[in-house]
Amino acid sequence: MLPATFKLCAGISYRHMRNMTGLRKNAMSAFHHELNRLAGPGPSNWISQVRRRSSLLSSQFKEEGGYSKEDISYVRQGEDALQKAIGILSEQDGWTTETVAANGDKVLSKVLPGIGKVFKLEVMLDQHPDNLYQELVGNMEQMGEWNPSVKQVKILQKIGQDTMVTHEVSAETPGNVVGPRDFVSVRYAKRRGSTCFLAGMSTQHPKMPEQRGVVRGENGPTCIVLKSCAGDPNKTKFTWLLSLDLKGWIPKTIINKVLSQTQVDFANHLRQRMASNVSTEMARAC
């Protein structure tokens, strides 16, 4: 049922279907029904919040003044990435443990039809979700300063408050086992209450065609979920769904190891960045 639902939701992105109001309503109704079924009894807090806030997943099909068809297309791609990611994350069965760090950070994986192997990082961070949101969204172009896996992140275009198109260049892995890759992605951010969703997927943009000598990878659906802990608002449950196709002739065993380690390293580098931010603020206050 889930793949069929996503095909129905995705179908509205095609130009010849954009004005079919009935199809749009049916697509969103089917998705909400499927999300409720996936959540089942005893869903996690953030899934419950998504169910209560149905507006979170309601596509904004009305083309507002000042936005082109291309702009609306990027917004819909971002919404589609969020819908697919939540569908994957809400399914609790079938995950295999890839690695568990000494501090409890955990990476899980599963193979999905039509997508391939996806990875899920689950960690607890001693940070308020707002601080993490500001670093990951507001300071996105600074990521190369603290994440060694990233050389550069550049925002190519912003559409409204929630959507942007970015170009990212990854660094080579140690020993150049996996060389640099670049990605053009649509990123879609949503905040509801104490939960933040940062979804994304590959796209195309006229400002950044494929570069000669650089392998262009594909990603998505990807999604970071920032959920405030009920007992301590200054702690955040951090979940990161990662789906990447690095292209090139790389054995899957190497790719799987690289991606799972990349997630663990990201969590450690993010902790260091946030601690550095706190130290800088304290120094300025003195």
Coordinates of C-alpha atoms in Angstrom, one line a residue:
M1 CA 0.0 0.0 0.0
L2 CA 2.8 2.4 0.9
P3 CA 4.6 2.5 -2.5
A4 CA 1.2 3.0 -4.3
T5 CA 0.3 5.8 -1.9
F6 CA 3.6 7.6 -2.6
K7 CA 3.2 7.1 -6.4
L8 CA -0.2 8.8 -6.1
C9 CA 1.2 11.7 -4.1
A10 CA 4.2 12.0 -6.4
G11 CA 2.0 12.0 -9.5
I12 CA 0.6 15.4 -8.7
S13 CA 4.1 16.9 -9.4
Y14 CA 3.8 16.2 -13.1
R15 CA 2.7 19.3 -15.1
H16 CA -0.3 17.6 -16.8
M17 CA -1.7 16.7 -13.4
R18 CA -1.2 19.9 -11.5
N19 CA -4.7 21.2 -12.0
M20 CA -6.5 17.9 -11.1
T21 CA -8.0 19.0 -7.8
G22 CA -9.7 15.7 -7.1
L23 CA -6.4 13.8 -7.6
R24 CA -4.7 16.2 -5.2
K25 CA -7.3 15.6 -2.5
N26 CA -7.3 11.9 -3.0
A27 CA -3.5 11.8 -2.9
M28 CA -3.2 13.6 0.4
S29 CA -6.1 11.7 1.9
A30 CA -4.5 8.4 1.0
F31 CA -1.2 9.6 2.5
H32 CA -2.8 10.6 5.8
H33 CA -4.6 7.3 6.0
E34 CA -1.4 5.4 5.3
L35 CA 0.5 7.4 7.9
N36 CA -2.2 6.6 10.5
R37 CA -2.0 2.9 9.6
L38 CA 1.8 2.9 9.8
A39 CA 1.8 4.6 13.2
G40 CA -0.4 1.9 14.7
P41 CA -0.8 1.5 18.5
G42 CA 1.6 3.2 20.7
P43 CA 3.4 5.5 18.2
S44 CA 6.3 7.5 19.3
N45 CA 5.8 11.1 20.4
W46 CA 6.9 12.7 17.2
I47 CA 4.7 10.5 15.1
S48 CA 1.7 11.4 17.4
Q49 CA 2.5 15.0 16.8
V50 CA 2.5 14.6 13.1
R51 CA -0.9 12.9 13.2
R52 CA -2.3 15.7 15.4
R53 CA -0.9 18.4 13.2
S54 CA -2.2 17.2 9.8
S55 CA -1.3 20.6 8.4
L56 CA 2.4 19.6 8.6
L57 CA 2.0 17.4 5.5
S58 CA -0.6 19.4 3.6
S59 CA 0.9 20.4 0.3
Q60 CA 0.4 24.1 -0.6
F61 CA -1.0 23.6 -4.0
K62 CA -2.3 27.1 -4.5
E63 CA 0.4 28.9 -6.4
E64 CA 0.9 32.2 -4.6
G65 CA 1.7 35.3 -6.4
G66 CA 5.4 35.9 -7.2
Y67 CA 6.3 32.2 -7.4
S68 CA 7.0 30.5 -10.7
K69 CA 6.1 27.0 -11.7
E70 CA 9.7 26.0 -11.1
D71 CA 9.5 27.4 -7.6
I72 CA 6.3 25.5 -6.8
S73 CA 8.0 22.4 -8.2
Y74 CA 10.9 22.7 -5.7
V75 CA 8.4 23.1 -2.9
R76 CA 6.5 20.0 -3.9
Q77 CA 9.7 18.0 -4.2
G78 CA 10.6 19.0 -0.6
E79 CA 7.1 18.1 0.6
D80 CA 7.4 14.7 -1.2
A81 CA 10.8 14.1 0.4
L82 CA 9.3 14.8 3.9
Q83 CA 6.3 12.5 3.2
K84 CA 8.5 9.6 2.1
A85 CA 10.9 10.1 4.9
I86 CA 8.2 10.1 7.6
G87 CA 6.7 7.0 6.0
I88 CA 10.1 5.2 6.3
L89 CA 10.8 6.4 9.8
S90 CA 7.4 5.4 11.1
E91 CA 7.9 1.8 10.1
Q92 CA 9.7 0.3 13.1
D93 CA 10.2 -3.2 11.8
G94 CA 13.0 -4.5 9.6
W95 CA 15.9 -2.4 10.9
T96 CA 19.3 -4.0 11.4
T97 CA 21.9 -2.6 13.7
E98 CA 25.0 -1.4 11.8
T99 CA 27.0 0.0 14.7
V100 CA 26.6 1.2 18.3
A101 CA 29.1 3.7 19.7
A102 CA 30.3 3.7 23.3
N103 CA 28.3 6.8 24.1
G104 CA 25.1 5.1 22.8
D105 CA 24.9 6.6 19.3
K106 CA 23.4 4.0 17.1
V107 CA 23.2 3.5 13.3
L108 CA 20.5 1.2 11.9
S109 CA 19.8 0.2 8.3
K110 CA 17.2 -1.5 6.1
V111 CA 16.8 -2.2 2.4
L112 CA 13.7 -0.7 0.8
P113 CA 12.2 -1.6 -2.6
G114 CA 12.9 1.1 -5.2
I115 CA 15.2 3.0 -2.9
G116 CA 17.9 0.6 -1.7
K117 CA 19.7 0.6 1.6
V118 CA 18.9 3.5 4.0
F119 CA 20.6 4.3 7.2
K120 CA 19.1 5.8 10.4
L121 CA 21.2 7.5 13.1
E122 CA 19.7 7.8 16.6
V123 CA 21.5 9.9 19.2
M124 CA 20.7 12.1 22.2
L125 CA 22.2 15.5 22.2
D126 CA 22.6 17.9 25.2
Q127 CA 21.2 20.8 23.2
H128 CA 17.9 22.6 22.8
P129 CA 16.3 21.8 19.4
D130 CA 16.2 25.6 18.6
N131 CA 20.0 25.7 18.9
L132 CA 20.5 22.7 16.6
Y133 CA 17.9 24.0 14.1
Q134 CA 19.8 27.3 13.9
E135 CA 23.1 25.6 13.3
L136 CA 21.8 23.1 10.8
V137 CA 19.5 25.5 8.9
G138 CA 20.3 29.0 9.7
N139 CA 24.1 28.4 9.5
M140 CA 24.0 25.8 6.8
E141 CA 26.6 27.3 4.6
Q142 CA 29.1 27.2 7.5
M143 CA 28.9 23.4 7.8
G144 CA 32.3 23.0 6.0
E145 CA 33.9 24.8 8.9
W146 CA 33.2 22.0 11.4
N147 CA 32.3 18.9 9.4
P148 CA 35.3 17.4 7.8
S149 CA 33.1 15.3 5.5
V150 CA 31.9 18.4 3.8
K151 CA 34.0 20.8 1.7
Q152 CA 31.3 23.3 0.9
V153 CA 27.5 24.0 1.1
K154 CA 26.1 26.8 -1.0
I155 CA 22.5 28.0 -1.1
L156 CA 21.5 28.4 -4.8
Q157 CA 18.0 29.5 -4.2
K158 CA 15.4 30.1 -1.4
I159 CA 11.7 29.7 -2.0
G160 CA 9.6 31.0 0.8
Q161 CA 10.5 30.3 4.4
D162 CA 10.7 26.5 4.2
T163 CA 12.4 25.5 1.0
M164 CA 15.8 26.0 -0.5
V165 CA 18.0 24.5 -3.2
T166 CA 21.6 23.8 -2.2
H167 CA 24.9 22.6 -3.8
E168 CA 27.1 20.4 -1.5
V169 CA 30.6 19.2 -2.2
S170 CA 31.7 16.3 0.0
A171 CA 35.3 15.6 1.0
E172 CA 37.2 12.5 0.0
T173 CA 37.3 9.7 2.6
P174 CA 40.6 8.9 4.4
G175 CA 42.9 7.1 1.9
N176 CA 40.6 8.5 -0.9
V177 CA 38.7 5.2 -0.8
V178 CA 35.7 7.3 -1.9
G179 CA 36.6 10.5 -3.8
P180 CA 34.7 13.8 -3.6
R181 CA 31.1 13.9 -4.7
D182 CA 28.8 16.8 -5.3
F183 CA 25.0 17.0 -4.8
V184 CA 22.3 19.4 -5.8
S185 CA 19.4 19.1 -3.3
V186 CA 16.1 20.6 -2.4
R187 CA 15.8 21.0 1.3
Y188 CA 12.5 21.4 3.1
A189 CA 12.3 22.5 6.8
K190 CA 9.2 22.3 9.0
R191 CA 8.7 23.2 12.6
R192 CA 5.7 22.1 14.7
G193 CA 5.8 22.7 18.4
S194 CA 9.0 21.2 19.8
T195 CA 9.7 19.0 16.7
C196 CA 11.7 20.0 13.7
F197 CA 11.9 18.2 10.4
L198 CA 14.7 18.8 7.9
A199 CA 14.0 16.8 4.7
G200 CA 15.7 16.7 1.4
M201 CA 16.3 14.9 -1.9
S202 CA 18.2 15.3 -5.1
T203 CA 17.1 17.8 -7.7
Q204 CA 18.4 19.8 -10.7
H205 CA 19.1 23.5 -10.8
P206 CA 20.1 25.7 -13.8
K207 CA 22.8 27.4 -11.7
M208 CA 24.6 24.2 -11.0
P209 CA 24.8 21.7 -13.9
E210 CA 27.0 18.7 -13.6
Q211 CA 30.7 19.6 -13.2
R212 CA 33.4 18.1 -15.4
G213 CA 35.6 15.8 -13.4
V214 CA 33.2 15.6 -10.4
V215 CA 31.0 12.6 -9.8
R216 CA 27.5 13.8 -9.0
G217 CA 25.8 11.7 -6.4
E218 CA 22.1 11.4 -5.6
N219 CA 20.4 11.5 -2.3
G220 CA 16.9 11.1 -0.8
P221 CA 14.7 10.9 0.8
T222 CA 16.7 12.1 3.7
C223 CA 15.4 13.7 6.9
I224 CA 16.7 14.9 10.2
V225 CA 14.1 14.9 13.1
L226 CA 14.8 17.1 16.1
K227 CA 12.6 16.2 19.0
S228 CA 12.7 17.9 22.4
C229 CA 12.9 15.4 25.3
A230 CA 9.8 15.6 27.5
G231 CA 11.8 15.4 30.7
D232 CA 14.4 17.9 29.7
P233 CA 13.8 20.5 27.0
N234 CA 17.5 21.2 26.8
K235 CA 18.1 17.7 25.4
T236 CA 17.2 16.6 21.9
K237 CA 16.4 13.2 20.4
F238 CA 18.2 13.5 17.0
T239 CA 17.2 11.1 14.2
W240 CA 18.8 11.2 10.8
L241 CA 17.5 9.2 7.9
L242 CA 20.2 8.9 5.2
S243 CA 19.8 7.6 1.6
L244 CA 22.7 8.1 -0.8
D245 CA 23.8 6.8 -4.1
L246 CA 27.4 7.8 -4.5
K247 CA 27.6 6.6 -8.1
G248 CA 30.9 5.3 -9.5
W249 CA 32.3 1.8 -9.3
I250 CA 32.4 1.4 -5.5
P251 CA 31.7 -2.0 -3.8
K252 CA 28.5 -1.9 -1.7
T253 CA 30.4 -3.2 1.3
I254 CA 32.7 -0.1 1.3
I255 CA 29.7 2.3 0.7
N256 CA 27.8 0.8 3.6
K257 CA 30.8 1.2 5.9
V258 CA 31.5 4.7 4.8
L259 CA 27.9 5.9 5.2
S260 CA 27.3 4.4 8.6
Q261 CA 30.7 5.8 9.9
T262 CA 29.8 9.2 8.3
Q263 CA 26.7 9.4 10.4
V264 CA 28.6 8.5 13.7
D265 CA 31.3 11.1 12.8
F266 CA 28.7 13.7 12.0
A267 CA 27.1 13.4 15.5
N268 CA 30.5 13.8 17.2
H269 CA 31.4 16.8 15.1
L270 CA 28.0 18.4 15.7
R271 CA 28.5 18.0 19.5
Q272 CA 31.9 19.7 19.2
R273 CA 30.5 22.5 17.1
M274 CA 27.7 23.2 19.6
A275 CA 30.1 23.1 22.5
S276 CA 32.4 25.5 20.7
N277 CA 29.4 27.8 20.2
V278 CA 28.7 27.8 23.9
S279 CA 32.3 28.6 24.7
T280 CA 32.3 31.5 22.3
E281 CA 29.2 33.0 23.7
M282 CA 30.5 32.7 27.3
A283 CA 33.8 34.4 26.2
R284 CA 31.9 37.2 24.6
A285 CA 29.8 37.7 27.8
C286 CA 32.9 38.0 30.0

